[in-house]
Amino acid sequence: MLMMSPSVMADAFVDARSASVAGAGIASGDFTRANLNPALLTRFADNDDFYLKLGVRAQLNDDNDTIDRVDAAQDQLNYYEYLINHPDPNNPATVADARSLIDVLKALDDDNLDVQSNAELAFYRPSESLAWGITISDQSWSRGDVSFVQSDEQLINNTLISGYFDQNDIASKVLAQGISVKEISFSLATRFSVPVVVGGIAVGVTPKLQRLDSYVRLTNVSNYDSDDYFDEQYTTDTTGFNFDVGAHAQIGPAMVGLVVRNLISRDVENNAGEKLSLKPTVTAGAAVDIKSVSLELDVDLIKDKSFVLNGAEDAFLKPRQWARLGARVDVFRFIQLRAGYRNDISGKHEDFYTVGLGISPFDTVTADLAAEFGEGDAFGGALQFGVKF
């Protein structure tokens, strides 16, 4: 499953609440969304003391049913190999059998599949003077490309004459690549009084221990096995420290936020000798709350080129610069309806639309669900559970 194409919707880590509004929320959220902006740890209600949450998210883009087609090609290779190497006078291999296998392999040419996944466990303690939070997270992006090699057509045709076929001789390839970012972070935030700003200005910082794992494997179609994904012999890793910083302010019903993530550029070299880099990003946000309705807009101020291979933007991830627009409506104070729209300003990725539902009875137990939809067969979902004390 973890094969991908360069159109993967790579973005910063978001949970189910922010995913349902297209990833926005650095200005409108409260302390439960401190993963977007550590300064939000200073935004809370009087009876909020602690929040524990567990969330997962995944996105998939499989325009051509690549998973099933690769499996079908491997089944066809097994069948044809048996047919050639164990001839049956009553059921001999024919030109049509060879043609059928060739067509299956050709149909895979340029097939791809996109997958992005997140998982997060977080503990947040809000405060205006000194708030803190601990987060353990894992985010991964993966890509797979299938390419047909023309010499395979002649190879397969020749087996009808030679009476022998070894599917390991097939030259058509699957290139599988991946990168994951694992983090253990500790966030701190405080609020300063500013006379012209309602509630003052909040600032936050998130130092974190960060590990990057890269994966790359080139193999022929017959030998590809997704169970080998992130097998040690195909991976490299590096570990170090990094930082996020954020700010938040409110003036009347309007709120603004600014976040810089991954201040230190980090590099990992995969086992093919290619350098993949995690780059800093800068995002600004604005939001307004009017009674039970919240509108929010987040915009990346610079293009994110994290994990873009130099000189080969189509080889793994593409650059991206997202604009995220979201809306939330509170119903009876314990049901939240959400929707959002995301656009890549750089024009490298297709638009994405999101919807979501939140349930928070007595503002104690929270459950949030998000669905994401893009062009073709691109879709995703997120689920999050939380408990407030």
CSV table of C-alpha atoms in Angstrom, one decimal:
chain,number,residue,atom,x,y,z
A,1,MET,CA,0.0,0.0,0.0
A,2,LEU,CA,2.8,2.4,0.8
A,3,MET,CA,3.8,3.2,-2.8
A,4,MET,CA,3.3,6.8,-3.9
A,5,SER,CA,3.4,9.4,-6.7
A,6,PRO,CA,4.8,13.0,-6.6
A,7,SER,CA,1.3,14.5,-6.2
A,8,VAL,CA,1.1,13.5,-2.6
A,9,MET,CA,-0.5,16.2,-0.5
A,10,ALA,CA,2.5,16.9,1.7
A,11,ASP,CA,1.8,19.4,4.5
A,12,ALA,CA,2.6,20.0,8.1
A,13,PHE,CA,1.1,17.7,10.8
A,14,VAL,CA,-2.6,18.3,11.4
A,15,ASP,CA,-5.1,16.5,13.6
A,16,ALA,CA,-8.7,15.7,12.8
A,17,ARG,CA,-10.0,19.1,14.0
A,18,SER,CA,-7.7,21.0,11.7
A,19,ALA,CA,-7.9,18.5,8.9
A,20,SER,CA,-11.7,19.1,8.7
A,21,VAL,CA,-11.0,22.8,8.0
A,22,ALA,CA,-8.4,22.1,5.4
A,23,GLY,CA,-5.5,22.3,7.9
A,24,ALA,CA,-6.2,25.8,9.1
A,25,GLY,CA,-6.2,26.8,12.7
A,26,ILE,CA,-3.1,28.6,13.9
A,27,ALA,CA,-5.2,31.7,14.8
A,28,SER,CA,-8.6,30.3,15.7
A,29,GLY,CA,-7.8,27.2,17.8
A,30,ASP,CA,-7.6,26.8,21.5
A,31,PHE,CA,-5.0,24.9,23.6
A,32,THR,CA,-6.3,21.5,22.2
A,33,ARG,CA,-4.7,22.4,18.8
A,34,ALA,CA,-1.3,23.4,20.1
A,35,ASN,CA,0.2,21.1,17.5
A,36,LEU,CA,-0.5,23.9,15.0
A,37,ASN,CA,0.8,26.7,17.1
A,38,PRO,CA,2.4,26.4,20.5
A,39,ALA,CA,1.1,29.9,21.5
A,40,LEU,CA,-2.4,28.4,21.5
A,41,LEU,CA,-1.6,26.8,24.8
A,42,THR,CA,-2.6,30.1,26.4
A,43,ARG,CA,-6.1,30.0,25.0
A,44,PHE,CA,-8.5,28.0,27.3
A,45,ALA,CA,-11.7,28.3,29.3
A,46,ASP,CA,-11.7,28.8,33.1
A,47,ASN,CA,-12.5,25.1,33.8
A,48,ASP,CA,-9.8,23.7,31.4
A,49,ASP,CA,-6.9,22.2,33.2
A,50,PHE,CA,-5.6,19.3,31.1
A,51,TYR,CA,-6.2,17.7,27.7
A,52,LEU,CA,-5.1,14.3,26.4
A,53,LYS,CA,-5.6,13.4,22.8
A,54,LEU,CA,-4.8,10.5,20.4
A,55,GLY,CA,-5.3,11.0,16.7
A,56,VAL,CA,-4.5,9.4,13.3
A,57,ARG,CA,-4.8,10.6,9.8
A,58,ALA,CA,-4.2,9.1,6.3
A,59,GLN,CA,-4.4,10.3,2.7
A,60,LEU,CA,-4.5,8.1,-0.4
A,61,ASN,CA,-4.4,8.9,-4.1
A,62,ASP,CA,-4.9,5.8,-6.3
A,63,ASP,CA,-6.1,7.0,-9.7
A,64,ASN,CA,-5.5,3.7,-11.5
A,65,ASP,CA,-6.1,1.2,-8.7
A,66,THR,CA,-2.4,0.6,-8.7
A,67,ILE,CA,-2.4,-1.7,-5.7
A,68,ASP,CA,-4.8,-4.2,-7.3
A,69,ARG,CA,-3.0,-3.9,-10.7
A,70,VAL,CA,0.4,-4.8,-9.3
A,71,ASP,CA,-1.1,-7.8,-7.5
A,72,ALA,CA,-2.8,-8.8,-10.7
A,73,ALA,CA,0.4,-8.5,-12.6
A,74,GLN,CA,2.2,-10.7,-10.1
A,75,ASP,CA,-0.5,-13.3,-10.3
A,76,GLN,CA,-0.3,-13.2,-14.1
A,77,LEU,CA,3.5,-13.7,-14.0
A,78,ASN,CA,3.1,-16.7,-11.7
A,79,TYR,CA,0.5,-18.3,-14.0
A,80,TYR,CA,2.6,-17.7,-17.1
A,81,GLU,CA,5.8,-19.0,-15.5
A,82,TYR,CA,4.0,-22.2,-14.6
A,83,LEU,CA,2.3,-22.5,-18.0
A,84,ILE,CA,5.7,-22.3,-19.8
A,85,ASN,CA,7.8,-24.3,-17.4
A,86,HIS,CA,5.2,-27.1,-16.9
A,87,PRO,CA,3.8,-27.6,-20.4
A,88,ASP,CA,0.5,-29.4,-20.7
A,89,PRO,CA,-0.2,-30.9,-24.2
A,90,ASN,CA,-3.9,-30.3,-23.6
A,91,ASN,CA,-3.4,-26.7,-22.5
A,92,PRO,CA,-0.2,-25.3,-24.2
A,93,ALA,CA,1.0,-21.7,-23.8
A,94,THR,CA,-0.2,-19.6,-26.7
A,95,VAL,CA,0.7,-16.3,-28.3
A,96,ALA,CA,-2.5,-15.0,-26.7
A,97,ASP,CA,-1.1,-15.9,-23.2
A,98,ALA,CA,2.1,-14.1,-23.9
A,99,ARG,CA,0.2,-11.1,-25.3
A,100,SER,CA,-2.0,-11.0,-22.2
A,101,LEU,CA,1.0,-10.8,-19.9
A,102,ILE,CA,2.6,-8.1,-22.0
A,103,ASP,CA,-0.6,-6.1,-21.9
A,104,VAL,CA,-0.8,-6.3,-18.1
A,105,LEU,CA,2.8,-5.1,-17.7
A,106,LYS,CA,2.4,-2.3,-20.2
A,107,ALA,CA,-0.8,-1.1,-18.5
A,108,LEU,CA,1.3,-0.5,-15.3
A,109,ASP,CA,3.6,1.9,-17.0
A,110,ASP,CA,3.6,5.2,-15.2
A,111,ASP,CA,1.2,4.0,-12.6
A,112,ASN,CA,1.6,5.5,-9.1
A,113,LEU,CA,0.1,5.7,-5.7
A,114,ASP,CA,0.2,8.4,-3.1
A,115,VAL,CA,0.1,7.8,0.7
A,116,GLN,CA,0.6,10.2,3.6
A,117,SER,CA,-0.1,9.2,7.2
A,118,ASN,CA,0.1,10.8,10.7
A,119,ALA,CA,-0.2,9.6,14.2
A,120,GLU,CA,-0.1,11.7,17.4
A,121,LEU,CA,-0.3,11.3,21.2
A,122,ALA,CA,-0.4,14.6,23.1
A,123,PHE,CA,-0.8,16.0,26.6
A,124,TYR,CA,-1.5,19.7,27.0
A,125,ARG,CA,-1.6,21.9,30.2
A,126,PRO,CA,-2.9,25.4,29.4
A,127,SER,CA,-2.0,28.5,31.3
A,128,GLU,CA,-1.6,32.2,30.6
A,129,SER,CA,1.7,32.4,32.6
A,130,LEU,CA,3.5,29.2,31.7
A,131,ALA,CA,1.6,26.6,29.6
A,132,TRP,CA,3.2,23.3,28.5
A,133,GLY,CA,2.6,20.3,26.3
A,134,ILE,CA,4.2,17.0,25.4
A,135,THR,CA,3.7,15.5,22.0
A,136,ILE,CA,4.8,12.2,20.4
A,137,SER,CA,4.1,12.1,16.7
A,138,ASP,CA,5.0,10.2,13.5
A,139,GLN,CA,4.4,11.5,10.0
A,140,SER,CA,5.3,9.7,6.8
A,141,TRP,CA,5.2,10.3,3.0
A,142,SER,CA,5.7,7.5,0.4
A,143,ARG,CA,5.8,7.1,-3.3
A,144,GLY,CA,5.9,4.3,-5.8
A,145,ASP,CA,6.4,4.4,-9.6
A,146,VAL,CA,6.0,1.5,-11.9
A,147,SER,CA,7.7,1.5,-15.3
A,148,PHE,CA,7.5,-0.9,-18.2
A,149,VAL,CA,10.8,-1.8,-20.0
A,150,GLN,CA,10.3,-2.5,-23.7
A,151,SER,CA,12.7,-5.5,-23.7
A,152,ASP,CA,10.3,-7.5,-21.6
A,153,GLU,CA,8.0,-7.8,-24.7
A,154,GLN,CA,10.7,-9.7,-26.6
A,155,LEU,CA,11.7,-11.7,-23.6
A,156,ILE,CA,8.1,-13.0,-23.1
A,157,ASN,CA,7.6,-13.7,-26.8
A,158,ASN,CA,10.9,-15.7,-26.9
A,159,THR,CA,9.7,-18.0,-24.1
A,160,LEU,CA,7.2,-19.5,-26.5
A,161,ILE,CA,10.2,-20.8,-28.5
A,162,SER,CA,12.6,-21.6,-25.7
A,163,GLY,CA,10.0,-23.3,-23.4
A,164,TYR,CA,11.5,-21.6,-20.4
A,165,PHE,CA,10.6,-18.5,-18.4
A,166,ASP,CA,12.0,-17.0,-15.2
A,167,GLN,CA,9.9,-14.1,-14.0
A,168,ASN,CA,13.0,-12.7,-12.2
A,169,ASP,CA,14.4,-11.8,-15.6
A,170,ILE,CA,11.6,-9.3,-16.1
A,171,ALA,CA,13.1,-5.8,-16.3
A,172,SER,CA,10.0,-3.7,-15.6
A,173,LYS,CA,10.5,-2.0,-12.3
A,174,VAL,CA,8.9,-0.6,-9.2
A,175,LEU,CA,10.6,2.3,-7.5
A,176,ALA,CA,9.4,2.7,-3.9
A,177,GLN,CA,10.5,5.7,-1.8
A,178,GLY,CA,9.5,7.0,1.5
A,179,ILE,CA,10.4,9.4,4.3
A,180,SER,CA,9.1,9.6,7.9
A,181,VAL,CA,9.5,12.2,10.6
A,182,LYS,CA,9.3,11.0,14.2
A,183,GLU,CA,9.2,13.6,17.0
A,184,ILE,CA,9.1,13.9,20.7
A,185,SER,CA,8.4,17.6,21.5
A,186,PHE,CA,8.0,19.7,24.6
A,187,SER,CA,6.0,23.0,24.1
A,188,LEU,CA,6.1,26.1,26.3
A,189,ALA,CA,3.9,29.2,26.0
A,190,THR,CA,3.1,32.4,27.9
A,191,ARG,CA,1.1,35.5,27.4
A,192,PHE,CA,2.2,39.2,27.6
A,193,SER,CA,-0.2,42.1,28.3
A,194,VAL,CA,-0.4,44.7,25.6
A,195,PRO,CA,-2.9,47.5,26.1
A,196,VAL,CA,-4.2,47.8,22.5
A,197,VAL,CA,-4.5,44.0,22.1
A,198,VAL,CA,-7.4,42.2,23.8
A,199,GLY,CA,-5.9,39.5,26.0
A,200,GLY,CA,-2.3,40.5,25.1
A,201,ILE,CA,0.1,38.6,22.8
A,202,ALA,CA,1.0,35.0,23.3
A,203,VAL,CA,4.2,33.4,22.3
A,204,GLY,CA,5.2,29.7,22.3
A,205,VAL,CA,8.2,27.6,21.5
A,206,THR,CA,8.5,23.8,20.8
A,207,PRO,CA,12.0,22.3,21.1
A,208,LYS,CA,11.9,18.7,19.8
A,209,LEU,CA,13.9,15.6,19.3
A,210,GLN,CA,13.5,14.6,15.7
A,211,ARG,CA,14.4,11.5,13.7
A,212,LEU,CA,14.2,11.3,9.9
A,213,ASP,CA,14.0,7.9,8.3
A,214,SER,CA,14.4,7.5,4.5
A,215,TYR,CA,13.6,4.5,2.3
A,216,VAL,CA,14.3,3.7,-1.3
A,217,ARG,CA,14.1,0.4,-3.2
A,218,LEU,CA,14.2,-0.4,-6.9
A,219,THR,CA,13.1,-3.9,-7.8
A,220,ASN,CA,11.4,-5.7,-10.7
A,221,VAL,CA,7.6,-6.1,-10.6
A,222,SER,CA,7.7,-9.8,-9.8
A,223,ASN,CA,9.9,-9.2,-6.6
A,224,TYR,CA,8.1,-6.2,-5.2
A,225,ASP,CA,6.6,-6.8,-1.7
A,226,SER,CA,5.1,-4.0,0.3
A,227,ASP,CA,6.0,-6.0,3.5
A,228,ASP,CA,9.6,-5.0,2.8
A,229,TYR,CA,8.7,-1.3,3.3
A,230,PHE,CA,11.1,0.3,5.7
A,231,ASP,CA,13.1,-2.9,6.0
A,232,GLU,CA,16.5,-2.0,7.6
A,233,GLN,CA,18.5,-2.9,4.5
A,234,TYR,CA,16.7,-0.2,2.4
A,235,THR,CA,16.6,2.6,5.0
A,236,THR,CA,18.8,5.3,6.5
A,237,ASP,CA,18.2,7.6,9.4
A,238,THR,CA,19.4,10.6,11.3
A,239,THR,CA,18.5,12.1,14.7
A,240,GLY,CA,18.8,15.7,16.0
A,241,PHE,CA,17.1,18.6,17.6
A,242,ASN,CA,14.8,21.2,16.0
A,243,PHE,CA,12.4,24.0,17.1
A,244,ASP,CA,9.0,25.5,16.3
A,245,VAL,CA,8.0,29.0,17.4
A,246,GLY,CA,4.6,30.6,17.3
A,247,ALA,CA,2.7,33.8,18.2
A,248,HIS,CA,-1.0,34.7,18.7
A,249,ALA,CA,-3.0,37.9,19.3
A,250,GLN,CA,-6.6,38.9,19.5
A,251,ILE,CA,-8.2,42.2,18.7
A,252,GLY,CA,-12.0,42.1,19.3
A,253,PRO,CA,-13.5,39.2,17.4
A,254,ALA,CA,-10.4,39.0,15.1
A,255,MET,CA,-7.4,36.8,15.8
A,256,VAL,CA,-4.0,36.5,14.1
A,257,GLY,CA,-1.3,33.9,14.4
A,258,LEU,CA,2.2,33.2,13.0
A,259,VAL,CA,4.2,30.0,13.1
A,260,VAL,CA,7.7,29.1,12.0
A,261,ARG,CA,8.2,25.3,12.0
A,262,ASN,CA,11.5,23.4,11.8
A,263,LEU,CA,13.9,26.4,12.2
A,264,ILE,CA,16.9,24.1,11.6
A,265,SER,CA,17.1,22.6,8.2
A,266,ARG,CA,17.8,18.8,8.6
A,267,ASP,CA,19.2,16.4,6.0
A,268,VAL,CA,19.2,12.7,5.5
A,269,GLU,CA,20.8,10.8,2.7
A,270,ASN,CA,19.0,7.7,1.4
A,271,ASN,CA,20.7,4.5,0.4
A,272,ALA,CA,20.7,5.6,-3.2
A,273,GLY,CA,22.9,8.6,-2.2
A,274,GLU,CA,20.2,11.2,-2.7
A,275,LYS,CA,19.9,14.0,-0.1
A,276,LEU,CA,16.4,14.7,1.4
A,277,SER,CA,16.0,17.9,3.4
A,278,LEU,CA,13.4,19.0,6.0
A,279,LYS,CA,13.1,22.8,5.4
A,280,PRO,CA,11.7,25.6,7.6
A,281,THR,CA,8.2,26.8,6.9
A,282,VAL,CA,6.4,30.1,7.8
A,283,THR,CA,2.6,30.3,8.0
A,284,ALA,CA,0.4,33.2,8.9
A,285,GLY,CA,-3.2,32.9,10.0
A,286,ALA,CA,-6.3,35.1,10.6
A,287,ALA,CA,-9.7,34.2,12.0
A,288,VAL,CA,-12.9,35.7,13.3
A,289,ASP,CA,-15.4,34.3,15.8
A,290,ILE,CA,-19.0,35.6,15.5
A,291,LYS,CA,-21.3,33.9,17.9
A,292,SER,CA,-21.3,30.2,17.0
A,293,VAL,CA,-19.5,30.6,13.7
A,294,SER,CA,-15.8,30.7,13.2
A,295,LEU,CA,-14.0,31.5,9.9
A,296,GLU,CA,-10.3,30.9,9.5
A,297,LEU,CA,-7.6,31.4,6.8
A,298,ASP,CA,-4.0,30.1,6.9
A,299,VAL,CA,-1.4,30.9,4.2
A,300,ASP,CA,2.1,29.6,3.8
A,301,LEU,CA,4.3,32.7,3.4
A,302,ILE,CA,7.1,30.8,1.7
A,303,LYS,CA,7.3,27.7,-0.6
A,304,ASP,CA,7.9,24.5,1.3
A,305,LYS,CA,10.6,22.4,-0.5
A,306,SER,CA,11.0,19.8,2.2
A,307,PHE,CA,12.0,16.4,0.8
A,308,VAL,CA,12.1,17.7,-2.8
A,309,LEU,CA,15.1,16.2,-4.6
A,310,ASN,CA,17.3,18.8,-6.2
A,311,GLY,CA,16.9,19.1,-9.9
A,312,ALA,CA,14.2,16.5,-10.0
A,313,GLU,CA,11.0,17.9,-8.6
A,314,ASP,CA,9.0,15.0,-10.0
A,315,ALA,CA,11.2,12.3,-8.4
A,316,PHE,CA,9.6,12.4,-4.9
A,317,LEU,CA,7.7,15.3,-3.3
A,318,LYS,CA,6.8,18.5,-5.2
A,319,PRO,CA,7.2,22.0,-3.7
A,320,ARG,CA,4.0,23.3,-2.1
A,321,GLN,CA,2.6,26.5,-0.7
A,322,TRP,CA,-0.8,26.1,0.8
A,323,ALA,CA,-3.7,28.5,1.3
A,324,ARG,CA,-6.3,27.0,3.7
A,325,LEU,CA,-9.8,28.3,4.3
A,326,GLY,CA,-12.1,26.8,6.9
A,327,ALA,CA,-15.4,27.4,8.7
A,328,ARG,CA,-16.8,25.9,11.9
A,329,VAL,CA,-20.4,26.1,13.3
A,330,ASP,CA,-21.2,25.1,16.9
A,331,VAL,CA,-24.5,23.5,17.4
A,332,PHE,CA,-25.9,23.3,20.9
A,333,ARG,CA,-22.4,23.9,22.1
A,334,PHE,CA,-21.4,20.2,21.9
A,335,ILE,CA,-21.6,19.5,18.2
A,336,GLN,CA,-19.3,21.1,15.7
A,337,LEU,CA,-19.8,21.1,11.9
A,338,ARG,CA,-16.7,21.9,9.9
A,339,ALA,CA,-15.7,22.4,6.2
A,340,GLY,CA,-12.7,23.6,4.4
A,341,TYR,CA,-10.9,24.2,1.1
A,342,ARG,CA,-7.2,24.0,0.4
A,343,ASN,CA,-5.3,25.4,-2.6
A,344,ASP,CA,-1.6,25.1,-3.6
A,345,ILE,CA,-0.5,28.7,-4.5
A,346,SER,CA,2.5,27.2,-6.4
A,347,GLY,CA,0.2,25.3,-8.7
A,348,LYS,CA,1.9,21.9,-8.1
A,349,HIS,CA,-1.0,20.1,-6.4
A,350,GLU,CA,-4.7,19.8,-7.0
A,351,ASP,CA,-7.3,21.4,-4.7
A,352,PHE,CA,-8.6,19.6,-1.7
A,353,TYR,CA,-12.0,19.9,0.0
A,354,THR,CA,-12.7,18.8,3.6
A,355,VAL,CA,-15.7,18.2,5.9
A,356,GLY,CA,-15.8,17.2,9.5
A,357,LEU,CA,-17.9,16.5,12.6
A,358,GLY,CA,-17.0,17.1,16.2
A,359,ILE,CA,-18.8,15.8,19.3
A,360,SER,CA,-17.9,17.1,22.8
A,361,PRO,CA,-20.6,16.3,25.4
A,362,PHE,CA,-20.2,18.4,28.5
A,363,ASP,CA,-16.9,19.6,27.0
A,364,THR,CA,-15.2,16.6,28.7
A,365,VAL,CA,-14.9,13.9,26.1
A,366,THR,CA,-14.2,14.9,22.5
A,367,ALA,CA,-14.4,12.9,19.3
A,368,ASP,CA,-13.6,14.4,15.9
A,369,LEU,CA,-13.9,12.9,12.4
A,370,ALA,CA,-12.6,14.5,9.2
A,371,ALA,CA,-12.9,13.5,5.5
A,372,GLU,CA,-10.8,14.9,2.7
A,373,PHE,CA,-11.5,14.8,-1.1
A,374,GLY,CA,-9.3,15.7,-4.0
A,375,GLU,CA,-9.2,15.2,-7.8
A,376,GLY,CA,-9.7,11.7,-9.1
A,377,ASP,CA,-9.5,9.0,-6.5
A,378,ALA,CA,-7.7,11.2,-3.9
A,379,PHE,CA,-9.2,11.0,-0.5
A,380,GLY,CA,-8.3,10.9,3.2
A,381,GLY,CA,-9.6,10.8,6.7
A,382,ALA,CA,-8.7,11.6,10.2
A,383,LEU,CA,-10.0,10.5,13.6
A,384,GLN,CA,-9.2,11.9,17.0
A,385,PHE,CA,-10.3,11.2,20.6
A,386,GLY,CA,-9.6,13.4,23.6
A,387,VAL,CA,-10.4,13.9,27.2
A,388,LYS,CA,-10.5,17.2,29.2
A,389,PHE,CA,-9.9,17.5,32.9
